[in-house]
Amino acid sequence: MARIVAAMAMTHGPGLTGWFDRAPREYQNLTLQATAEMRRRLHAARPDVLVVFSNDHLLNWPINNMPDFTVGIGQEHVGPADWFDEWLAMKDKYRIPGHPALARYIVNESARRGLAFSYLRQMQFDDGFSVPMHYLNPEGAIALVPVGMNCTVPPIPTPGRVYQVGTVLRDMLRAYGGHERIAVLGTGGLSHEPGGPRYFWVDEEFDLWFLDLLKKGDHQALLRECTLEKMEAAGSGGTAELNAWILTMAFTRGPADVLAYMPAIEWRTGTGMVAWNEMAD
Amino acid sequence: MGNVERCDKTLPTNEMIYHVRRSAELRARWNDDLEGIAREFGLSTAEYEALRDKDVRRLNEMGVHQYYIPQILRLFFGAGANSNASAALECYKRAFPEETTRALAAQAAFAERSSRVERPASGLDASATR
């Protein structure tokens, strides 16, 4: 049976690669230190595959047909999409092997368990996957199964819903017939309002409150307190990317280590990195 | 709920931007033939004029998905030298002066605080950025 061997989450703001040096030096240093620590933990966990959850920024599906979850089932994942290469300062495409067997298992087994997951053989990649892969899997040495989420087109799923989906995925992945060691990663957040009236704003108070809930490690308390309405108030259409973190949290138990936080308005998002120490039973 | 609820999922502009971002041919036509592209996707005159005028506030109010608005500005101005001193910022200052002024004041305060706690860049792994 497969094993979940690591769970982490980080911001994927395009400024983290596209205009990294526009933020204060302290933020740059914190980001490099925190992502180095994430890579160290990943290396120690020896994963065969990374299952990554991220908002799809209206790239893979038109707005008239946006699924809540989409699995990339291709043999290989190539990014970033042409529209994003200059934006992310990634002139050269990266190529990361996929894990089609596991990806197709997720699509089909989730259907048997009552979840509707769409899929794409050739997923396109924006900052949501490209930025974390740049920092955590820069050589493409770990196979990738990308899972796109809808965190921005109403109706946005609630934190309670995505946590519940996370528990189903957790049970599914552990029941997978292979011997893969699987790391899970949630990307997005923290507070930001991409393109809205508060495009250049971050809500430091909300971010620190949310990270404190993760540090306390009481998942049910977090789900009670961190409602979709609170996320929207902290930055509409962007902060709800934290749903990817909450889904990832369902693979874990107890507190997360907060590796870094920066109210990085220069990067247009509250920026943070966390890692959990214990996986759920 | 927040501003994203303004989104009109049936607005032709929202369908158009999805396709423009994925098509090099449409992107190449953007600055020379916006009117033609708008006609092909069935935009109303009001939608076309708000696009032509780069009017962030009108685009937001008519239901363009907020995420697409900076993407539209990128089609006009390009992605190079993206920063908070960008052309996009100037458009947002005009559209939402109060919110943008408040954000820039916060940015300055955070930067001031950051400069007071500047730490040496010890233990960094420069290979993280390729």
PDB file of N, CA and C in Angstrom, chain A residues 105 108-116 164 167-173 175-176:
ATOM      1  N   TYR A 105      -6.078   6.675 -11.160  1.00  0.00           N
ATOM      2  CA  TYR A 105      -6.699   6.050  -9.985  1.00  0.00           C
ATOM      3  C   TYR A 105      -7.487   7.098  -9.185  1.00  0.00           C
ATOM      4  N   ASN A 108     -10.788   7.884 -11.026  1.00  0.00           N
ATOM      5  CA  ASN A 108     -11.795   6.812 -11.037  1.00  0.00           C
ATOM      6  C   ASN A 108     -12.235   6.406  -9.633  1.00  0.00           C
ATOM      7  N   GLU A 109     -11.285   6.344  -8.710  1.00  0.00           N
ATOM      8  CA  GLU A 109     -11.653   5.938  -7.349  1.00  0.00           C
ATOM      9  C   GLU A 109     -12.466   7.034  -6.659  1.00  0.00           C
ATOM     10  N   SER A 110     -12.165   8.287  -6.973  1.00  0.00           N
ATOM     11  CA  SER A 110     -12.966   9.359  -6.371  1.00  0.00           C
ATOM     12  C   SER A 110     -14.407   9.266  -6.850  1.00  0.00           C
ATOM     13  N   ALA A 111     -14.607   8.886  -8.105  1.00  0.00           N
ATOM     14  CA  ALA A 111     -15.977   8.729  -8.604  1.00  0.00           C
ATOM     15  C   ALA A 111     -16.702   7.633  -7.831  1.00  0.00           C
ATOM     16  N   ARG A 112     -15.995   6.543  -7.559  1.00  0.00           N
ATOM     17  CA  ARG A 112     -16.622   5.450  -6.793  1.00  0.00           C
ATOM     18  C   ARG A 112     -16.974   5.901  -5.381  1.00  0.00           C
ATOM     19  N   ARG A 113     -16.248   6.902  -4.910  1.00  0.00           N
ATOM     20  CA  ARG A 113     -16.496   7.396  -3.548  1.00  0.00           C
ATOM     21  C   ARG A 113     -17.354   8.657  -3.539  1.00  0.00           C
ATOM     22  N   GLY A 114     -17.970   8.951  -4.682  1.00  0.00           N
ATOM     23  CA  GLY A 114     -18.960  10.028  -4.716  1.00  0.00           C
ATOM     24  C   GLY A 114     -18.422  11.411  -5.005  1.00  0.00           C
ATOM     25  N   LEU A 115     -17.171  11.484  -5.500  1.00  0.00           N
ATOM     26  CA  LEU A 115     -16.589  12.796  -5.817  1.00  0.00           C
ATOM     27  C   LEU A 115     -16.410  12.927  -7.328  1.00  0.00           C
ATOM     28  N   ALA A 116     -16.751  14.095  -7.860  1.00  0.00           N
ATOM     29  CA  ALA A 116     -16.600  14.340  -9.295  1.00  0.00           C
ATOM     30  C   ALA A 116     -15.295  15.091  -9.539  1.00  0.00           C
ATOM     31  N   GLN A 164     -13.290  17.802   3.881  1.00  0.00           N
ATOM     32  CA  GLN A 164     -13.944  16.499   3.736  1.00  0.00           C
ATOM     33  C   GLN A 164     -13.420  15.770   2.491  1.00  0.00           C
ATOM     34  N   THR A 167     -10.124  14.298   3.314  1.00  0.00           N
ATOM     35  CA  THR A 167     -10.144  13.036   4.074  1.00  0.00           C
ATOM     36  C   THR A 167     -10.412  11.849   3.150  1.00  0.00           C
ATOM     37  N   VAL A 168     -11.271  12.056   2.147  1.00  0.00           N
ATOM     38  CA  VAL A 168     -11.544  10.978   1.179  1.00  0.00           C
ATOM     39  C   VAL A 168     -10.276  10.691   0.368  1.00  0.00           C
ATOM     40  N   LEU A 169      -9.617  11.754  -0.081  1.00  0.00           N
ATOM     41  CA  LEU A 169      -8.380  11.576  -0.854  1.00  0.00           C
ATOM     42  C   LEU A 169      -7.313  10.865  -0.014  1.00  0.00           C
ATOM     43  N   ARG A 170      -7.226  11.249   1.226  1.00  0.00           N
ATOM     44  CA  ARG A 170      -6.245  10.620   2.124  1.00  0.00           C
ATOM     45  C   ARG A 170      -6.485   9.104   2.191  1.00  0.00           C
ATOM     46  N   ASP A 171      -7.732   8.724   2.402  1.00  0.00           N
ATOM     47  CA  ASP A 171      -8.045   7.289   2.483  1.00  0.00           C
ATOM     48  C   ASP A 171      -7.795   6.604   1.136  1.00  0.00           C
ATOM     49  N   MET A 172      -8.142   7.297   0.056  1.00  0.00           N
ATOM     50  CA  MET A 172      -7.933   6.744  -1.284  1.00  0.00           C
ATOM     51  C   MET A 172      -6.466   6.521  -1.583  1.00  0.00           C
ATOM     52  N   LEU A 173      -5.653   7.509  -1.306  1.00  0.00           N
ATOM     53  CA  LEU A 173      -4.234   7.398  -1.648  1.00  0.00           C
ATOM     54  C   LEU A 173      -3.563   6.298  -0.830  1.00  0.00           C
ATOM     55  N   ALA A 175      -4.965   3.682   0.121  1.00  0.00           N
ATOM     56  CA  ALA A 175      -5.469   2.400  -0.382  1.00  0.00           C
ATOM     57  C   ALA A 175      -4.930   2.067  -1.767  1.00  0.00           C
ATOM     58  N   TYR A 176      -4.142   2.946  -2.333  1.00  0.00           N
ATOM     59  CA  TYR A 176      -3.591   2.713  -3.674  1.00  0.00           C
ATOM     60  C   TYR A 176      -2.707   1.457  -3.648  1.00  0.00           C
TER      61      TYR A 176
END
